[in-house]
Short mmCIF file of C-alpha atoms in Angstrom, two decimals:
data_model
loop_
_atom_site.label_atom_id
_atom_site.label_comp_id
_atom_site.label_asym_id
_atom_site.label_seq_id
_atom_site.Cartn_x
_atom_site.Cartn_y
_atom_site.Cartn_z
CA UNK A 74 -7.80 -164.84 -149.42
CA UNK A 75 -10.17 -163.04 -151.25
CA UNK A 76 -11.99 -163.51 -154.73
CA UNK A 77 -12.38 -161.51 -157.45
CA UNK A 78 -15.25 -162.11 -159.98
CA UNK A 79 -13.98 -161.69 -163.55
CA UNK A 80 -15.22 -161.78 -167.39
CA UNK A 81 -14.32 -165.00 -168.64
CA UNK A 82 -13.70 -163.42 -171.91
CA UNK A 83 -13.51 -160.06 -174.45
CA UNK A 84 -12.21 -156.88 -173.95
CA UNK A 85 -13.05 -156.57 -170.54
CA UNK A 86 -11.43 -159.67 -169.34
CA UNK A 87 -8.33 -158.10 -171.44
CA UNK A 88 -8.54 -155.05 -169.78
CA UNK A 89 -9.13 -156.38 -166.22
CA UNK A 90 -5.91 -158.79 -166.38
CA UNK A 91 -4.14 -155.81 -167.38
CA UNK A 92 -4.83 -153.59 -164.49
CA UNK A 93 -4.26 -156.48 -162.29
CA UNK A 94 -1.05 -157.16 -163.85
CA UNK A 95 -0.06 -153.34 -163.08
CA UNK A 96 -0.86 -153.53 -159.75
CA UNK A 97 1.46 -156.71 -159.23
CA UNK A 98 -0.98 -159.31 -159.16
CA UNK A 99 -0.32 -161.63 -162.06
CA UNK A 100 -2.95 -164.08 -162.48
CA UNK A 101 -3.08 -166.88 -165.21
CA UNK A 102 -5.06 -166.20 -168.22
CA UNK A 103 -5.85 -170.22 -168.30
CA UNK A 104 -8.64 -170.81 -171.17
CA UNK A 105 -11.71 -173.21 -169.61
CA UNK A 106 -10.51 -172.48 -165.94
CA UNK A 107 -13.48 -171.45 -163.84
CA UNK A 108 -10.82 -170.29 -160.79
CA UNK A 109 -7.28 -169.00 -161.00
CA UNK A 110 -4.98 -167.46 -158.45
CA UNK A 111 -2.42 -165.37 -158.02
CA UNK A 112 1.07 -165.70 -156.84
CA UNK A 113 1.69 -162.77 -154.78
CA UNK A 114 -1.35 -161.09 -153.47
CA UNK A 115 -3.74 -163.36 -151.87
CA UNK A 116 -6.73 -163.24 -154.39
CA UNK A 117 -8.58 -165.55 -156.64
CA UNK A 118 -9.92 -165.40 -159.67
CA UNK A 119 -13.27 -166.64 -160.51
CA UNK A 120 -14.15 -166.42 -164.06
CA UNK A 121 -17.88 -165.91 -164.91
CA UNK A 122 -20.16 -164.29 -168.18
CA UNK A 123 -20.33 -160.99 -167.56
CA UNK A 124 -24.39 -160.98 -166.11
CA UNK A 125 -23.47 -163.00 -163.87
CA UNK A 126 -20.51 -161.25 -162.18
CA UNK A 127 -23.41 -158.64 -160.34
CA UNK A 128 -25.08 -161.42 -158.70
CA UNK A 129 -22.34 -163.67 -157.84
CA UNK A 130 -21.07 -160.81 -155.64
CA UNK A 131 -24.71 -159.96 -154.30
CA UNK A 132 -24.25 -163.18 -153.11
CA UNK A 133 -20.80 -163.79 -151.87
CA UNK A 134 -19.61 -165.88 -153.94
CA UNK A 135 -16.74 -163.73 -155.18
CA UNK A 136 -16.25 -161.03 -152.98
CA UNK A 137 -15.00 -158.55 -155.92
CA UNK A 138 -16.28 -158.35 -159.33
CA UNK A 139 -14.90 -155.94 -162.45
CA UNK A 140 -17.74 -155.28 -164.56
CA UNK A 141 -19.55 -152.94 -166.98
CA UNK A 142 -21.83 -149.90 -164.83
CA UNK A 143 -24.65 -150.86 -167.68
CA UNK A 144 -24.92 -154.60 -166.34
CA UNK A 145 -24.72 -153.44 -162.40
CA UNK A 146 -27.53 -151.38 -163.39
CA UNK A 147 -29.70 -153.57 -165.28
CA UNK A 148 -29.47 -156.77 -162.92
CA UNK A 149 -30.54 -154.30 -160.04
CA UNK A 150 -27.53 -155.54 -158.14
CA UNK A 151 -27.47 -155.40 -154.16
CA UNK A 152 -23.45 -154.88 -154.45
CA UNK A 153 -21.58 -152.18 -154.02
CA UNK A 154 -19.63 -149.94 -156.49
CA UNK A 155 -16.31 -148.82 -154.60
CA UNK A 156 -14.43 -148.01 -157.63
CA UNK A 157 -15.09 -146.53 -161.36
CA UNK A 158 -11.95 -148.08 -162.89
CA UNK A 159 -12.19 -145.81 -166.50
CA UNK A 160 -11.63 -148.66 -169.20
CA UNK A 161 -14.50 -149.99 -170.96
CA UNK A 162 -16.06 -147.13 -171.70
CA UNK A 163 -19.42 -147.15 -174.04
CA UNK A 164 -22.88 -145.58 -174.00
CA UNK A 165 -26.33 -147.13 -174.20
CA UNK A 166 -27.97 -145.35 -176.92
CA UNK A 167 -31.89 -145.50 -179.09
CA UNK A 168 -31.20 -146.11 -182.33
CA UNK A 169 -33.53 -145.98 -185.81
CA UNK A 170 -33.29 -146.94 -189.10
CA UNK A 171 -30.90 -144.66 -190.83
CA UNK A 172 -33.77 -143.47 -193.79
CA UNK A 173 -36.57 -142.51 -190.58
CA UNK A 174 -36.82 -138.98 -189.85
CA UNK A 175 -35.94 -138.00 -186.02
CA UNK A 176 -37.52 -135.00 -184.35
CA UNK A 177 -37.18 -135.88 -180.78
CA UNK A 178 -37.74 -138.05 -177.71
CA UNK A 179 -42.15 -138.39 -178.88
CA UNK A 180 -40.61 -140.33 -181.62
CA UNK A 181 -40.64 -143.62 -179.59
CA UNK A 182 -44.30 -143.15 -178.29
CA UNK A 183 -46.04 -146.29 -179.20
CA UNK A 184 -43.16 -148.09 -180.87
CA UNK A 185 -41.43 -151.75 -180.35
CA UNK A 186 -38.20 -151.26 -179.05
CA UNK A 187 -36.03 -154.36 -178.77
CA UNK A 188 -33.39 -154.33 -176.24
CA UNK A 189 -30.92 -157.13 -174.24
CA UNK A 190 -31.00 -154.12 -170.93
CA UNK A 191 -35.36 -153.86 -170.55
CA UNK A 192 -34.48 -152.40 -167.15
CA UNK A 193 -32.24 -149.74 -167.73
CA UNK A 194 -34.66 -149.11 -170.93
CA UNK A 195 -37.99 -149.02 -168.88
CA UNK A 196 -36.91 -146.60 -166.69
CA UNK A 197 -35.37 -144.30 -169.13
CA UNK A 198 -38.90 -144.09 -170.92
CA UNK A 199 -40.78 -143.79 -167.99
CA UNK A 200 -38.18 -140.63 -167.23
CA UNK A 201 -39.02 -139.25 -170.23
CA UNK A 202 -42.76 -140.16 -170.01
CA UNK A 203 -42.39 -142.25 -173.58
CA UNK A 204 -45.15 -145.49 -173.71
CA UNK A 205 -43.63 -147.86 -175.72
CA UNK A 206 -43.16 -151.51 -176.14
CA UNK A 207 -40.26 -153.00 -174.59
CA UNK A 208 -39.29 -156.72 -176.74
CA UNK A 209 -36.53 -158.20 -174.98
CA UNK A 210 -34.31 -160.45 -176.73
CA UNK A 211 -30.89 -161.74 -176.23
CA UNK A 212 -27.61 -160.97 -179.00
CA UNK A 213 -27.99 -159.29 -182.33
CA UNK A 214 -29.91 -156.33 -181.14
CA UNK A 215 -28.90 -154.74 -184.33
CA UNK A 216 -30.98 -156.40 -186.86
CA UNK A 217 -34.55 -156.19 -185.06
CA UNK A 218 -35.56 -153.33 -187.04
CA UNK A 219 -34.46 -155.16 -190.30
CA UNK A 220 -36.33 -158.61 -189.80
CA UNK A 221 -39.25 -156.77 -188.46
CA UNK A 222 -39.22 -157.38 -184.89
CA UNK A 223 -39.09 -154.03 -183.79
CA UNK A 224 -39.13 -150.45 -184.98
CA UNK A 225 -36.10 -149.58 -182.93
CA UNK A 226 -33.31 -151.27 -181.07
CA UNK A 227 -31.41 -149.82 -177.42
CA UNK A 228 -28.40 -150.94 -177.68
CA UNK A 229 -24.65 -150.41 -176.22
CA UNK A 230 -22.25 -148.50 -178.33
CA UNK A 231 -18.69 -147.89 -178.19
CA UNK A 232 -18.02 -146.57 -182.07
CA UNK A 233 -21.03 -146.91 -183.42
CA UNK A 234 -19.97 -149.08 -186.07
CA UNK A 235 -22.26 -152.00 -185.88
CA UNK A 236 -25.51 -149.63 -186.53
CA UNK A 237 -23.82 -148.13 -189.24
CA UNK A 238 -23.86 -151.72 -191.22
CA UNK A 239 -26.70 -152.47 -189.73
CA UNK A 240 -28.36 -149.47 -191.44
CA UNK A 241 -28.71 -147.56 -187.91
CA UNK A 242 -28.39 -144.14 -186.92
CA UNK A 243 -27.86 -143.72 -183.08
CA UNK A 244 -30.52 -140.68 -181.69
CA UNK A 245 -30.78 -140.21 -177.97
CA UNK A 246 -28.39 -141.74 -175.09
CA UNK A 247 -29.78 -143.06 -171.93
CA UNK A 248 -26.55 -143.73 -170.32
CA UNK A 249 -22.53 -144.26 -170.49
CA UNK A 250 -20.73 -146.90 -168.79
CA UNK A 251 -17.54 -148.00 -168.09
CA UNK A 252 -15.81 -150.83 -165.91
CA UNK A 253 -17.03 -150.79 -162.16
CA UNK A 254 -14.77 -152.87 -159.27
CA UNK A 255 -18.14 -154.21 -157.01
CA UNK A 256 -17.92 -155.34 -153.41
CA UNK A 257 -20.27 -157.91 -151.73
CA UNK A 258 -21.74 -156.06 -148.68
CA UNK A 259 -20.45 -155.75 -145.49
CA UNK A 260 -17.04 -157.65 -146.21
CA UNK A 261 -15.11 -159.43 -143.31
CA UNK A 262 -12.54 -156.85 -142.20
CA UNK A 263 -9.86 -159.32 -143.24
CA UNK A 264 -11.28 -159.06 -146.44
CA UNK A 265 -12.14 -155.18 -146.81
CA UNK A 266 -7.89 -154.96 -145.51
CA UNK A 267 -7.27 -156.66 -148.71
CA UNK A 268 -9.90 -154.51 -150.68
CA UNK A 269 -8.05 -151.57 -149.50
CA UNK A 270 -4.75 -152.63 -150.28
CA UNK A 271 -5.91 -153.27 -153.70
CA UNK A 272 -7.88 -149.70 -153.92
CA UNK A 273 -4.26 -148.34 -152.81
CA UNK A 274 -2.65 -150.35 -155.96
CA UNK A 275 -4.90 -149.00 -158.27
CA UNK A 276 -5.19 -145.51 -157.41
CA UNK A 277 -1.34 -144.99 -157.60
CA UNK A 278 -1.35 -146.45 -161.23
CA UNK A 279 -4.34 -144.26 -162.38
CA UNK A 280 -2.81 -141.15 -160.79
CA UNK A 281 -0.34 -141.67 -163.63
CA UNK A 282 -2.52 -141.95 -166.52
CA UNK A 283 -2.33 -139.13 -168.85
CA UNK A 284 0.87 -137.93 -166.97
CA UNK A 285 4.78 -137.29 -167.82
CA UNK A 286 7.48 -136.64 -165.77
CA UNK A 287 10.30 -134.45 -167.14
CA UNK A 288 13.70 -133.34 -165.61
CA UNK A 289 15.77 -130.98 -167.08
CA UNK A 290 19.38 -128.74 -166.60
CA UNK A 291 18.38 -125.09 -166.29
CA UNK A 292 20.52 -121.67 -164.71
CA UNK A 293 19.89 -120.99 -161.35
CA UNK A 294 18.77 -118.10 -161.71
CA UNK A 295 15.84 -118.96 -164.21
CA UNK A 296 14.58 -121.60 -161.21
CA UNK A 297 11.96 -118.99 -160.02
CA UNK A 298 10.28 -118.76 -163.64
CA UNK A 299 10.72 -122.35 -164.49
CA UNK A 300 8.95 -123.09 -161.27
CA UNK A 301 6.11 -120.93 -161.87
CA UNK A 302 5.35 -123.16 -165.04
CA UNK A 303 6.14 -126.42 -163.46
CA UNK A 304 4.27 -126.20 -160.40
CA UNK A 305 4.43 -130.17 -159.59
CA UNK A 306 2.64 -132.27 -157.16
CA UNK A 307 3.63 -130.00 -154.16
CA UNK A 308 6.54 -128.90 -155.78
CA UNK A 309 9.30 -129.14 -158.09
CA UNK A 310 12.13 -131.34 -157.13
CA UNK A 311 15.16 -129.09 -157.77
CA UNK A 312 19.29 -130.46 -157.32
CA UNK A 313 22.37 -128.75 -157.54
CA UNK A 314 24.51 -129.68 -160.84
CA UNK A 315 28.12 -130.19 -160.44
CA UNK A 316 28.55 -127.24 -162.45
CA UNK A 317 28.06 -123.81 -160.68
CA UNK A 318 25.11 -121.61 -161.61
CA UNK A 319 23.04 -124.90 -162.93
CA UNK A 320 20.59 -126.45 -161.30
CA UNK A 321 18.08 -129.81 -162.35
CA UNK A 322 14.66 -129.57 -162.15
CA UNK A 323 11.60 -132.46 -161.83
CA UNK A 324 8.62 -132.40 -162.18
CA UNK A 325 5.46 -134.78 -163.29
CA UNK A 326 2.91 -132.62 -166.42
CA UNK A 327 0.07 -133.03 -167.91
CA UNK A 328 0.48 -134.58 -171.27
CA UNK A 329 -2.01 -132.26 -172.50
CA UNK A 330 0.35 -129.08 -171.76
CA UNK A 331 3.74 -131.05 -172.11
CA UNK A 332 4.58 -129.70 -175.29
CA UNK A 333 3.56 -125.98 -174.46
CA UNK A 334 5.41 -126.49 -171.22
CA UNK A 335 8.68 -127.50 -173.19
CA UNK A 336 8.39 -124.52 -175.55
CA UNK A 337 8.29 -122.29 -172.12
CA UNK A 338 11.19 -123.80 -170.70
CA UNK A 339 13.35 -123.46 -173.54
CA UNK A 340 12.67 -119.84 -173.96
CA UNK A 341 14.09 -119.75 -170.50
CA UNK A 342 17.17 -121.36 -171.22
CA UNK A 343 16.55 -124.89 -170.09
CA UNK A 344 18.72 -127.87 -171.43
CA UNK A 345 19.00 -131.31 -171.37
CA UNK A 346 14.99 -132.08 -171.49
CA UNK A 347 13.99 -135.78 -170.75
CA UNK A 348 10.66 -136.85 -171.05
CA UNK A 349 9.74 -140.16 -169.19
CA UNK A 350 6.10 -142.29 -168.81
CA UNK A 351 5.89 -142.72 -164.95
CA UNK A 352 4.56 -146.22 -164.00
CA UNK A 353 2.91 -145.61 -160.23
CA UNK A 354 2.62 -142.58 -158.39
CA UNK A 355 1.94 -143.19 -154.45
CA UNK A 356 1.16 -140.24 -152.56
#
């Protein structure tokens, strides 16, 4: 058995279910459960605020833990990263009030900057060689600047709404972040077995992501061309039709080309097209 450190709730938690649930490991979304399991994978779920996930696998007390890069980074965690899992995705970003003229980095050079991530903060300003005052305080970054506590706030954004009604304007980036899957160091090999077998799980649904697969009827004698703009994996897969001088071809696209790719094939005389969202790919 092996535990997994979760979000007890938000988008994350949301998001982490639902990778786990494409991978085959349902596990109940009980509200005011501190541990849940799953029925067919042997792993736990231990439900935790999020800045305490990094820690709690430092530890070993979950083994796993899905949680944002920008908390790993600020609690100075002794865990390991083994995964960047691509959901979650937001930036830590300066921002100023919306009416203050920006030139530049100096800007921040003797200001109050108030901040729930000090660490991340610090060490971005001592990159940048910026002396400023650091006020940590916990929730509602965003109205610092308005009450007076600070001059500026450093803050995460995803769409940069909030500072817009806060009367923000976001001005320099320090980092971007997305969901992390954490290991506690130097796992029993029972355990890192199961870590791999869920690495395996998850890699063959993210290999999908962003792709189509598409088969259609084409002449035989257009395979050569059709091919040459459906290169595949390795290949195309390509089977005889019942119907002489017809053949099928499949293959998996990039849904950034499909379109483009459909126009080619038509021009070559292919029929039939069917597009289809593939659910794993295992290679």
């Amino acid at each position: 058995m092996i535990r997994i450190a979760l979000q007890s709730k938000g988008r994350l938690n949301e998001e982490s279910l639902e990778l786990l649930a494409e991978v085959g490991i349902d596990i109940e979304r009980g509200k005011r459960r501190l541990l849940a399991r799953a029925e067919l994978f042997p792993i736990e779920a231990l439900y935790l605020r999020d800045d305490d996930i990094p820690h709690a696998v430092e530890r070993g007390v979950a083994d796993l833990g899905i949680v944002g890069l920008n908390e790993y980074e600020e609690r100075r965690c002794g865990a390991t990263v083994v995964h960047k899992l691509g959901f979650g995705r937001c930036r830590l970003s300066l921002a100023i009030p919306k009416g203050e003229e920006y030139e530049g980095i100096g800007y921040f050079n003797g200001k109050r900057i108030a901040t729930s991530y000090p660490v991340i903060l610090r060490k971005f300003l001592e990159e940048k060689n910026i002396k400023a005052e650091i006020e940590e305080i916990a929730g509602s970054v965003e109205i610092a600047p308005a009450v007076g506590m600070a001059e500026a706030i450093f803050d995460i954004v995803s769409s940069g709404g909030t500072l817009v009604s806060n009367g923000l304007k976001e001005v320099e980036t320090a980092m971007h972040s997305e969901a992390v899957l954490i290991a506690t160091p130097r796992l029993e090999p029972e355990k890192q077995a199961l870590l791999n077998q869920l690495l395996f799980r998850i890699e063959a649904v993210e290999r999908t992501r962003g792709k189509k697969y598409i088969l259609m009827n084409i002449p035989t004698e257009r395979l050569a061309e059709a091919t040459g703009i459906l290169p595949g994996i390795k290949s195309p897969t390509i089977l005889p039709l019942a119907e002489r001088g017809w053949s099928s071809l499949h293959a998996v696209v990039d849904e950034r080309v499909l379109w483009e790719k459909i126009e080619q094939l038509k021009a070559i005389g292919a029929e039939d097209i069917l597009v289809l969202t593939p659910e794993k790919m295992i290679l």
